[in-house]
PDB file of C-alpha atoms in Angstrom:
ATOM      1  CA  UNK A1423       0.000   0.000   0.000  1.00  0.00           C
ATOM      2  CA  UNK A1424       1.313   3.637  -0.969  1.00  0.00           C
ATOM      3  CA  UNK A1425       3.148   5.659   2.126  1.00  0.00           C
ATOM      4  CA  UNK A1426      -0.658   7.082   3.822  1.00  0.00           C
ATOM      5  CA  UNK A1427       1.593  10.462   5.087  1.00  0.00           C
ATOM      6  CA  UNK A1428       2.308  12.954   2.323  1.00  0.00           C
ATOM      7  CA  UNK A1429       5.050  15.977   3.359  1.00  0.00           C
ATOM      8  CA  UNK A1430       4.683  18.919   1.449  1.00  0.00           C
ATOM      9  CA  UNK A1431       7.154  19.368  -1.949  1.00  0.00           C
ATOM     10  CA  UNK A1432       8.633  22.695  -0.400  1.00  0.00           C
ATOM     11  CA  UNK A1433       6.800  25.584   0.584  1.00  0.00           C
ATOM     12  CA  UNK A1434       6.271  27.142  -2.680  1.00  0.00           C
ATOM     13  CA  UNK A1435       4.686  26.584  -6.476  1.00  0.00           C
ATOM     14  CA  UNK A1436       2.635  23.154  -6.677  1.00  0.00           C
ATOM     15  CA  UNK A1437       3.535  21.208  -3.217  1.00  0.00           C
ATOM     16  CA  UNK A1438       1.082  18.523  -3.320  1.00  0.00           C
ATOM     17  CA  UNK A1439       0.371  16.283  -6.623  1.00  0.00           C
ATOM     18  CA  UNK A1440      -1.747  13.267  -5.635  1.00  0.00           C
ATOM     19  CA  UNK A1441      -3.573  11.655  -8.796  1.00  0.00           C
ATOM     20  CA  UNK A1442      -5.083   8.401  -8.683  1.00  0.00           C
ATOM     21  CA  UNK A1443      -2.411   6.456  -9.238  1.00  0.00           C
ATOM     22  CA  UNK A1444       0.380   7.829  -7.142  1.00  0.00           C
ATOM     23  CA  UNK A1445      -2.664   7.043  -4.215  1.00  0.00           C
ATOM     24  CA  UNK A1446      -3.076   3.185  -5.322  1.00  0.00           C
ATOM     25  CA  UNK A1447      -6.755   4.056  -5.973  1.00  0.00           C
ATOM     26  CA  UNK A1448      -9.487   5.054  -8.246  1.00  0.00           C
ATOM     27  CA  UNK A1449     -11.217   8.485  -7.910  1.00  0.00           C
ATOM     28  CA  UNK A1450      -9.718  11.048  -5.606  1.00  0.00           C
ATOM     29  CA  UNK A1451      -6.888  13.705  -7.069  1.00  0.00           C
ATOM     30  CA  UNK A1452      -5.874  16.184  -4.625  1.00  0.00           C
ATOM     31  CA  UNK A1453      -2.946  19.194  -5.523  1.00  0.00           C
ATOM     32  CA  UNK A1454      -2.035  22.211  -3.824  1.00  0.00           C
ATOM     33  CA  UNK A1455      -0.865  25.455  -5.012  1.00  0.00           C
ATOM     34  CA  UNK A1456       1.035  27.962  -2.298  1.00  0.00           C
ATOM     35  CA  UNK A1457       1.589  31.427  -4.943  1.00  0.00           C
ATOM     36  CA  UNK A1458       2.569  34.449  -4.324  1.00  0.00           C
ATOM     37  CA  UNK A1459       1.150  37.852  -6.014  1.00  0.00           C
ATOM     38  CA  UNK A1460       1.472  37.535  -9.658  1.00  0.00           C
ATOM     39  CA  UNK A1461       2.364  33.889 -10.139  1.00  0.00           C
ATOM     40  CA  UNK A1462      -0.076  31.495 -11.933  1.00  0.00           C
ATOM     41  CA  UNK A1463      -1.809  28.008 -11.362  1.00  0.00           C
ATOM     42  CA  UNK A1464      -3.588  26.335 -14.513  1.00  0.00           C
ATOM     43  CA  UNK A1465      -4.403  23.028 -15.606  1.00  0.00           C
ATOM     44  CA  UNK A1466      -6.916  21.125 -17.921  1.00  0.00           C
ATOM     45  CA  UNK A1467      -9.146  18.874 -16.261  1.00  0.00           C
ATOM     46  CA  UNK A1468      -9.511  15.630 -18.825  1.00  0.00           C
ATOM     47  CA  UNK A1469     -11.965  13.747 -17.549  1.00  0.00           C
ATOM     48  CA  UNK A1470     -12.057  14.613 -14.027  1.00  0.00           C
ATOM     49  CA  UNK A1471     -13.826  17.521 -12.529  1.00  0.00           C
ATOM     50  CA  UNK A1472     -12.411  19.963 -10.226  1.00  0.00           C
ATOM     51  CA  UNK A1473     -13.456  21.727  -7.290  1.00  0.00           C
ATOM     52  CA  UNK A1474     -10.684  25.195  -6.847  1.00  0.00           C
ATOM     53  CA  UNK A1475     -11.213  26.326  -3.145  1.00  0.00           C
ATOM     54  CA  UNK A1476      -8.514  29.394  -2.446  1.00  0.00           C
ATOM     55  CA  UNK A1477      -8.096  28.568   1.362  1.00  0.00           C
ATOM     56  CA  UNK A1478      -5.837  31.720   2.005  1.00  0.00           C
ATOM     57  CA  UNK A1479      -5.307  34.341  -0.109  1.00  0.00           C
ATOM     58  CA  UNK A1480      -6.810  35.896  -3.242  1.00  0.00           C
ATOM     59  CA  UNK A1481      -6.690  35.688  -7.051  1.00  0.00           C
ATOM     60  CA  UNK A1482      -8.340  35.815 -10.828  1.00  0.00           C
ATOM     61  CA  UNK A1483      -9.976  33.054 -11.273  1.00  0.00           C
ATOM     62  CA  UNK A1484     -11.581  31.588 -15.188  1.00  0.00           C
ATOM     63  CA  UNK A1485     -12.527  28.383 -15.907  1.00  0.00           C
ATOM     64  CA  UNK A1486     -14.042  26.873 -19.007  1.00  0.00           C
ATOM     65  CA  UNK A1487     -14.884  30.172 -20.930  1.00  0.00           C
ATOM     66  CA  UNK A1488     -15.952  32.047 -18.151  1.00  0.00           C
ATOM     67  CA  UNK A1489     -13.851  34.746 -16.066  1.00  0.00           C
ATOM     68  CA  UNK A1490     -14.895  34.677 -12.357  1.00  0.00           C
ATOM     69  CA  UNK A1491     -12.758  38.260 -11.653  1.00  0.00           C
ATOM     70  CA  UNK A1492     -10.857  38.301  -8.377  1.00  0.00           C
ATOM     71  CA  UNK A1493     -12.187  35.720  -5.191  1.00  0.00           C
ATOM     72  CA  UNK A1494     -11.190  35.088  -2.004  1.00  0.00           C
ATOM     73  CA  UNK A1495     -11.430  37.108   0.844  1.00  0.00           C
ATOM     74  CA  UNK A1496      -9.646  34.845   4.386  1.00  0.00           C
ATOM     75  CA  UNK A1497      -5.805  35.309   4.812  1.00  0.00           C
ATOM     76  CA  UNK A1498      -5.793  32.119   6.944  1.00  0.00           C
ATOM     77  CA  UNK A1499      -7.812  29.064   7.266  1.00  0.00           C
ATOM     78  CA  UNK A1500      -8.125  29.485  10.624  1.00  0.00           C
ATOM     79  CA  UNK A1501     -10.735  32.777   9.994  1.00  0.00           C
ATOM     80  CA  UNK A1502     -13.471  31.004  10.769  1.00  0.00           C
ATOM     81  CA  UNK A1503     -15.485  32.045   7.414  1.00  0.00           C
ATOM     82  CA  UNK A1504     -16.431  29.845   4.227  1.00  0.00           C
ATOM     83  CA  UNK A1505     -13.369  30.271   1.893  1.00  0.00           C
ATOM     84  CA  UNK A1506     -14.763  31.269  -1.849  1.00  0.00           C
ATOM     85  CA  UNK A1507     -14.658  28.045  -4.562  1.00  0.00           C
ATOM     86  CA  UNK A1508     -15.017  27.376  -8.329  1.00  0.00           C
ATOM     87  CA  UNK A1509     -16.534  24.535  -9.558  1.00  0.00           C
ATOM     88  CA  UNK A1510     -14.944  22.858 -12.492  1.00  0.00           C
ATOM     89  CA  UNK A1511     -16.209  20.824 -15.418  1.00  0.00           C
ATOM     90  CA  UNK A1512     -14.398  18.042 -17.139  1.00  0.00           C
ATOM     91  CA  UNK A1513     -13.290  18.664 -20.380  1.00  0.00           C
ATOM     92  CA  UNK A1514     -12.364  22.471 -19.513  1.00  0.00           C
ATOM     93  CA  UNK A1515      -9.445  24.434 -18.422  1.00  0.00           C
ATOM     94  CA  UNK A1516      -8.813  26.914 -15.482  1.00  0.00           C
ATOM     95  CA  UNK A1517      -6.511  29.033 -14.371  1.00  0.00           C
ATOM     96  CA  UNK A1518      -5.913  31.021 -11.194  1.00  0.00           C
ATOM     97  CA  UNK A1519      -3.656  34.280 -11.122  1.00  0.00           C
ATOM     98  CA  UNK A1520      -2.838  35.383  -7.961  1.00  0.00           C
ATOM     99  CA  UNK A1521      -2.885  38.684  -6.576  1.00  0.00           C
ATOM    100  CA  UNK A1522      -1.978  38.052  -3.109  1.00  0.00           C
ATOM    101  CA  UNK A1523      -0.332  35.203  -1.337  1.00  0.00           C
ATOM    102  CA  UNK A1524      -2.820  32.336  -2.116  1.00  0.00           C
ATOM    103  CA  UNK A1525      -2.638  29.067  -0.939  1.00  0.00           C
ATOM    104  CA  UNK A1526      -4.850  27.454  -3.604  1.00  0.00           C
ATOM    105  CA  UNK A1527      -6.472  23.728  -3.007  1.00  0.00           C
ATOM    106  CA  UNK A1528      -7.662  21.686  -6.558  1.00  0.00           C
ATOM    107  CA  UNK A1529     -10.156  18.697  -5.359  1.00  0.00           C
ATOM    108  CA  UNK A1530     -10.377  16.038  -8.123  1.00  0.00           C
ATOM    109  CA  UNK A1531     -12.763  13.423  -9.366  1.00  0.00           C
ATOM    110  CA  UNK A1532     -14.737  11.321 -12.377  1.00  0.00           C
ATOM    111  CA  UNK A1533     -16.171  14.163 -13.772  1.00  0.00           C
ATOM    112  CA  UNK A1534     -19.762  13.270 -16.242  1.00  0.00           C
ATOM    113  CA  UNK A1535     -20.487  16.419 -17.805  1.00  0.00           C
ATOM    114  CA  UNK A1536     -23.576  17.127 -15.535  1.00  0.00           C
ATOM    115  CA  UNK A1537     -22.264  20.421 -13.802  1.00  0.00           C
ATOM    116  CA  UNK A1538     -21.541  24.025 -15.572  1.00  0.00           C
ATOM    117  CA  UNK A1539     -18.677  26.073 -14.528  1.00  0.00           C
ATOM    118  CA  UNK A1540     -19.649  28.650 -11.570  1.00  0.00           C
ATOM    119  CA  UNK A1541     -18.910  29.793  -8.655  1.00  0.00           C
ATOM    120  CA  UNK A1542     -20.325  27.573  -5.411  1.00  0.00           C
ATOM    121  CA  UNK A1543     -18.815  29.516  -2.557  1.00  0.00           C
ATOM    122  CA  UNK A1544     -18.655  31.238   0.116  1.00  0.00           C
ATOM    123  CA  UNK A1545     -22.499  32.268  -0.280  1.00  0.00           C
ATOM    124  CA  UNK A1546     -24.282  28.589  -0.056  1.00  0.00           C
ATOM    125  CA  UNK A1547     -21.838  27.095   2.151  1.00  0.00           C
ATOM    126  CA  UNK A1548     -23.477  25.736   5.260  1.00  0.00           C
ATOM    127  CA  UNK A1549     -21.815  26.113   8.990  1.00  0.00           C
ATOM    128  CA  UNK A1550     -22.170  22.947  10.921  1.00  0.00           C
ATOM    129  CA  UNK A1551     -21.201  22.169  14.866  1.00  0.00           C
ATOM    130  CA  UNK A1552     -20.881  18.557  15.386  1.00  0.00           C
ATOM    131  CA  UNK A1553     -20.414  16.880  18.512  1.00  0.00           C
ATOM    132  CA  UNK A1554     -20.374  17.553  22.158  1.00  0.00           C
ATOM    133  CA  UNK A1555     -17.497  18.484  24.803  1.00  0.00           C
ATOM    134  CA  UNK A1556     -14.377  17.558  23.471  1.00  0.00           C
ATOM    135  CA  UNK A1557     -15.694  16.013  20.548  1.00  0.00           C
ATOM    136  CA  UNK A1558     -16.856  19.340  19.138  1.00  0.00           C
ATOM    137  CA  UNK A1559     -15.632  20.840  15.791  1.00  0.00           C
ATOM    138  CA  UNK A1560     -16.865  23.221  13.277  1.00  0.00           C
ATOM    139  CA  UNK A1561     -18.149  22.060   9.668  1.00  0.00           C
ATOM    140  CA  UNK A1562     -17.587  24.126   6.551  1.00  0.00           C
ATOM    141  CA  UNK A1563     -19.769  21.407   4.216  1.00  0.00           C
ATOM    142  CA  UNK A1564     -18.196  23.261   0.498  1.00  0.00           C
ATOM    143  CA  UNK A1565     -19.856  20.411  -1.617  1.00  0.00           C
ATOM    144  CA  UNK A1566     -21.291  17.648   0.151  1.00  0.00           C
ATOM    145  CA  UNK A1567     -24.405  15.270  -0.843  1.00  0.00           C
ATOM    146  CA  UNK A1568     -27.183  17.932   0.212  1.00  0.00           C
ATOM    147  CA  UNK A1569     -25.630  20.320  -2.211  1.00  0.00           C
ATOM    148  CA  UNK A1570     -25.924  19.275  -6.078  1.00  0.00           C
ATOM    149  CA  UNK A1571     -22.709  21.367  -6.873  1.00  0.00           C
ATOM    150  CA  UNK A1572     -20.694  18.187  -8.693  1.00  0.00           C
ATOM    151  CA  UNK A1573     -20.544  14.762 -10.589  1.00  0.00           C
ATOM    152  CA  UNK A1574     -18.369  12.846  -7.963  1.00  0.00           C
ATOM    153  CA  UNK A1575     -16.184  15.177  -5.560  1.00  0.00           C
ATOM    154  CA  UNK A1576     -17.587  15.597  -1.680  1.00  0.00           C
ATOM    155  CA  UNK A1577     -15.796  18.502  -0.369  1.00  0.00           C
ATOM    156  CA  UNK A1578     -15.446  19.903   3.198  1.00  0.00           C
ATOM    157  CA  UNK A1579     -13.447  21.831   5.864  1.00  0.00           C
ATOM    158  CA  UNK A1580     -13.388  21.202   9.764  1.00  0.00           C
ATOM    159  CA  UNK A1581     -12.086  23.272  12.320  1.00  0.00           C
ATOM    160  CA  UNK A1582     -10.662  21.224  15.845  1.00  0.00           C
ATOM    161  CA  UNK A1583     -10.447  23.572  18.715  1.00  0.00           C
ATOM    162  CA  UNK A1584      -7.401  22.587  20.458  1.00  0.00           C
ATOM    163  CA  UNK A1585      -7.280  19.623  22.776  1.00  0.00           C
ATOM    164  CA  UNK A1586     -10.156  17.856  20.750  1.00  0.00           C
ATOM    165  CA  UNK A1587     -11.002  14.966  18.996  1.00  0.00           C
ATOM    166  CA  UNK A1588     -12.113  14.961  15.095  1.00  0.00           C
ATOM    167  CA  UNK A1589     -13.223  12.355  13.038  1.00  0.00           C
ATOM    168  CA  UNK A1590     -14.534  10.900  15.356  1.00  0.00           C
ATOM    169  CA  UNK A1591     -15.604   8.669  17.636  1.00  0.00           C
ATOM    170  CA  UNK A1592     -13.532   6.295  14.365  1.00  0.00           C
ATOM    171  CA  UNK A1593     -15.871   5.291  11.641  1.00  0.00           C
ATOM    172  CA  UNK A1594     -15.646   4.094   7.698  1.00  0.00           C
ATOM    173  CA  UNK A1595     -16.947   4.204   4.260  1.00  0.00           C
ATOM    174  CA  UNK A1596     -15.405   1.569   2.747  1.00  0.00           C
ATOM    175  CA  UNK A1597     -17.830  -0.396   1.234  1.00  0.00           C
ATOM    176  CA  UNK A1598     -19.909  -0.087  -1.709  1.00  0.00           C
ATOM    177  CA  UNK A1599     -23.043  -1.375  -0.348  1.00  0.00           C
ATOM    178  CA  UNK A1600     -25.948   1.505  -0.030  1.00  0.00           C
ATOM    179  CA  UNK A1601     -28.110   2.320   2.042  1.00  0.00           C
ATOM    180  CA  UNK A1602     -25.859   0.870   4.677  1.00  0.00           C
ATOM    181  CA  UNK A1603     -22.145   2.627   3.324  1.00  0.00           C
ATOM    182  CA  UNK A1604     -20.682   4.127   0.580  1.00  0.00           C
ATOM    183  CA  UNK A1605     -17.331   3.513  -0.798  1.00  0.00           C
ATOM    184  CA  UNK A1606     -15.452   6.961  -0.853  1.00  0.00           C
ATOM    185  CA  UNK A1607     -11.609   7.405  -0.513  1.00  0.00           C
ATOM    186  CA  UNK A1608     -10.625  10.207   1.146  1.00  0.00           C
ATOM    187  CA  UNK A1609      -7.772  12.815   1.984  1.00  0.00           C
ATOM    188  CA  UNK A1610      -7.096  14.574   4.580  1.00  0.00           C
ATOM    189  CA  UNK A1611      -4.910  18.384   4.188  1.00  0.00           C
ATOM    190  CA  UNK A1612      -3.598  19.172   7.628  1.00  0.00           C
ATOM    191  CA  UNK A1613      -2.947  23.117   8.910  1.00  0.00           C
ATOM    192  CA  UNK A1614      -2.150  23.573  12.509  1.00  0.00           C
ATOM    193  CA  UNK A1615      -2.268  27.044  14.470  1.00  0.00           C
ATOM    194  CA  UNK A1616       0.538  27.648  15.805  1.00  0.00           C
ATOM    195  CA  UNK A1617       2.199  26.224  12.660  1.00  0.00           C
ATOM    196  CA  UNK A1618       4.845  24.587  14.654  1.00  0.00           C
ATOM    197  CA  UNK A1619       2.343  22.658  16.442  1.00  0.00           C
ATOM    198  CA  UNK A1620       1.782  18.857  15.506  1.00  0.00           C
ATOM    199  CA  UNK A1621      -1.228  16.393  15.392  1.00  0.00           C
ATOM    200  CA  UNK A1622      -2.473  12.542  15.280  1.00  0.00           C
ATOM    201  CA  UNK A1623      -4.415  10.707  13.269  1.00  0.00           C
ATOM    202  CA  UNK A1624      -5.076   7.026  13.020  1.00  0.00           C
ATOM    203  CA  UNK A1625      -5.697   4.590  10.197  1.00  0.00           C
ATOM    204  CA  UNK A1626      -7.160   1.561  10.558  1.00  0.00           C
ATOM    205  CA  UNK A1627      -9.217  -1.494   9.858  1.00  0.00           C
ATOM    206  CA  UNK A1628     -11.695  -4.052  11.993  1.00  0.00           C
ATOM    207  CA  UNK A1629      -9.426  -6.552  11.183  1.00  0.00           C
ATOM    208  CA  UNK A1630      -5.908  -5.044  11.963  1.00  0.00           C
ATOM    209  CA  UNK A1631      -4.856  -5.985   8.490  1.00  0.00           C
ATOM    210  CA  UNK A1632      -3.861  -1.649   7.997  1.00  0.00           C
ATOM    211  CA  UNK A1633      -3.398   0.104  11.564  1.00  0.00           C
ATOM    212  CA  UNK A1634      -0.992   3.408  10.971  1.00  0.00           C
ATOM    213  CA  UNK A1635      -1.135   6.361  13.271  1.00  0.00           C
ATOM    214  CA  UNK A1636       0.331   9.908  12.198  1.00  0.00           C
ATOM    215  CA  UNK A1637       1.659  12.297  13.313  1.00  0.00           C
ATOM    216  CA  UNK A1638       0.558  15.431  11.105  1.00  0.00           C
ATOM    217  CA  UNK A1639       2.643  18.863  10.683  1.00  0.00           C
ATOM    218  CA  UNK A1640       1.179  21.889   9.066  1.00  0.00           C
ATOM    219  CA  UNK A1641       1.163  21.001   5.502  1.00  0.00           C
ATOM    220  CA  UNK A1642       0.608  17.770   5.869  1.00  0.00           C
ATOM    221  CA  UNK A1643      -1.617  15.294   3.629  1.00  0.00           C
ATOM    222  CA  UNK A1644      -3.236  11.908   4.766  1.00  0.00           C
ATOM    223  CA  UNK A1645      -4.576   9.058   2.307  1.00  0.00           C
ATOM    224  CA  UNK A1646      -7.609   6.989   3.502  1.00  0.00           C
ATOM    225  CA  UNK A1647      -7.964   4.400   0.905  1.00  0.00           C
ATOM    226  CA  UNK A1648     -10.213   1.989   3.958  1.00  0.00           C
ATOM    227  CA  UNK A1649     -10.722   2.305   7.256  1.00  0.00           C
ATOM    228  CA  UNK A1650     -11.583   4.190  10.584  1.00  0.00           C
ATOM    229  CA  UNK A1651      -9.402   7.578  10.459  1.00  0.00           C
ATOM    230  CA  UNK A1652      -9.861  10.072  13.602  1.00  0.00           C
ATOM    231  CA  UNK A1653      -7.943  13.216  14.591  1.00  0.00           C
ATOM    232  CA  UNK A1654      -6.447  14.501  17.663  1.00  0.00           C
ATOM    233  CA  UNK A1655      -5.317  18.177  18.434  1.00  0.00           C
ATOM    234  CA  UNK A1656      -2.870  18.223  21.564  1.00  0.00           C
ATOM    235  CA  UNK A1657      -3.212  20.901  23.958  1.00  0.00           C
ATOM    236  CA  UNK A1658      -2.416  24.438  22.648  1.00  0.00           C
ATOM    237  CA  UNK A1659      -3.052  23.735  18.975  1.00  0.00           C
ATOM    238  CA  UNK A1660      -5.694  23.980  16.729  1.00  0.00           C
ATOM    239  CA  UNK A1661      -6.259  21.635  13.719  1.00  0.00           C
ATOM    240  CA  UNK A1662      -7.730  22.236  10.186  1.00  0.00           C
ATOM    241  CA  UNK A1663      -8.212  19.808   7.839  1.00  0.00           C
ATOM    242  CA  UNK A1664      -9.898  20.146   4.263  1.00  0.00           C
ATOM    243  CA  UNK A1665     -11.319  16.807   3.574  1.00  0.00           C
ATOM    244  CA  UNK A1666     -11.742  15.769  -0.579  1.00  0.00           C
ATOM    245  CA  UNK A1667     -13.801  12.708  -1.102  1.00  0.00           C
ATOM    246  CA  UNK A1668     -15.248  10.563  -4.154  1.00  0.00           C
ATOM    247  CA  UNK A1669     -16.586   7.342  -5.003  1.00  0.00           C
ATOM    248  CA  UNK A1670     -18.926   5.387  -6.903  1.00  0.00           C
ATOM    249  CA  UNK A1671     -22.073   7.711  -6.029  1.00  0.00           C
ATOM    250  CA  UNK A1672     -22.006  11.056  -4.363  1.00  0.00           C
ATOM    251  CA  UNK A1673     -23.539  10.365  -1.150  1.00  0.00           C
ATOM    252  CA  UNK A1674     -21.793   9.757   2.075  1.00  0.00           C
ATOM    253  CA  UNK A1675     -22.680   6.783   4.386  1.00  0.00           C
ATOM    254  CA  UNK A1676     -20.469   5.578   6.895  1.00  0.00           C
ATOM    255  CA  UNK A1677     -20.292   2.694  10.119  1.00  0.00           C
ATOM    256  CA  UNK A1678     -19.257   4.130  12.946  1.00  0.00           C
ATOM    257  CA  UNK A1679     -16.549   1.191  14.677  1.00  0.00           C
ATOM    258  CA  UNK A1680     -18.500  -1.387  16.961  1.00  0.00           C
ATOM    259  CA  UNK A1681     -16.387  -0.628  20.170  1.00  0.00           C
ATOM    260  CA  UNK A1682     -16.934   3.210  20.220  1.00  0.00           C
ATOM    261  CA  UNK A1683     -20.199   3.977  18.967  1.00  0.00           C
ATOM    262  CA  UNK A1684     -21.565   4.341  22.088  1.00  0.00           C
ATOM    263  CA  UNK A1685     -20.077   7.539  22.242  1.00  0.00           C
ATOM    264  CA  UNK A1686     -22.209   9.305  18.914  1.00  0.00           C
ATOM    265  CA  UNK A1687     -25.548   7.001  21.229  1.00  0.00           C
ATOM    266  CA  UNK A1688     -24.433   8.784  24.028  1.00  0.00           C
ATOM    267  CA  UNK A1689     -23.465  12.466  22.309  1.00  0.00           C
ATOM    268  CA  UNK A1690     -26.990  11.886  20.414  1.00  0.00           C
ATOM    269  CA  UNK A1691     -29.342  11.762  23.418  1.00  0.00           C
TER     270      UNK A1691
END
């Protein structure tokens, strides 16, 4: 199985690259962009669609034949606000000129034709609190199931106040078999605040057959091709992640694991 743990390329021009293939899977592609003022991100999609979401920063965006102008409008992830996104066809191209520092995340898929070029974000983007004590987090849902932005891609952000628990209590999607699951790989792009802060997150399956826990730096990417997969923020640091997902449909079931799904029972009453 491919390393799960993904270290940035550097800290500047196109530090993440993960297609398909590199991942040992079939439908997620996840890149990211880190530009300063001036510089330029483009790419045609084939036959995957994309879903741009400038996480910091600002810049011209155009896709397909359409010019979007300037988006973006949060310096940091850790604002608190819905970031501003472009949805993007397959078969088109986009481009992205920056005009401040950006930091520029491209979520990829199967695309089928079924979605036009536009803008999907910030306006649109619901603001979800899960969970209770220190199971609570802060849900950004870009382009999930109850949205009918995209072919394939699931998209969404989650902010961990420090000390808590994400992801969680562990649960999977790893199985094609709906109502019950959905089969959706996923990744997992890590920011911590303070930067030099660090984080955990586990990997694993019923059966013990994959079992890998993480620590995650600021930067940081994490492959789930099966699994359970929580988070933990130490103490002192907070945790971001932006969470791309895709599958066979675009809905989102999951299992919570046997041993610990007491605690969603429990967090539910």
């Amino acid at each position: 199985m491919p390393d799960l743990l993904r270290r940035p390329n550097g800290r500047h021009g196109l530090v993440h690259d993960i297609t398909p293939a590199d991942a040992g899977w079939s439908y997620v592609g996840f890149a990211l962009h880190r530009l300063e003022a001036g510089e330029m991100a483009s790419a045609e999609t084939g036959d995957e669609e994309a879903i741009l979401v400038l996480l910091e920063g600002k810049g011209e965006v155009s896709a397909g034949d359409q010019e979007f102008g300037e988006l973006g409008a949060r310096m940091s992830v850790f604002e608190l606000v819905p970031p501003h996104a472009v949805y993007v066809p397959n078969g088109s191209r986009w481009q992205v000129t920056a005009t401040t520092p950006l930091t520029l995340a491209v979520c990829r898929a199967p695309g089928k034709g079924g979605h036009a070029a536009r803008v999907i974000g910030p306006q649109g983007i619901p603001t979800i609190v899960k969970g209770k004590g220190a199971n609570t987090r802060k849900v950004h849902a870009i382009a999930m199931e109850e949205r009918d932005v995209a072919d394939s891609l699931l998209v969404t952000e989650v902010y961990t106040p420090a000390g808590n628990w994400s992801s969680y209590p562990p649960h999977r999607h790893d199985e094609d078999d709906f109502p019950r699951m959905t089969y959706l790989e996923e990744t997992y792009y890590h920011r911590l605040d303070p930067p030099q802060g660090f984080g955990f997150q586990r990997v694993f399956t019923d059966d013990g057959s994959l079992d890998e826990t993480m620590t995650v730096h600021d930067g940081d990417v994490v492959l789930v091709p099966k699994g359970h997969h929580p988070c933990g923020a130490p103490h002192g640091y907070k945790m971001y992640y932006l969470n791309v997902m895709a599958g066979p449909r675009r809905q989102w079931r999951f299992e919570n694991h046997p041993d610990h799904d007491w605690i969603a029972q429990r967090d539910a009453e």
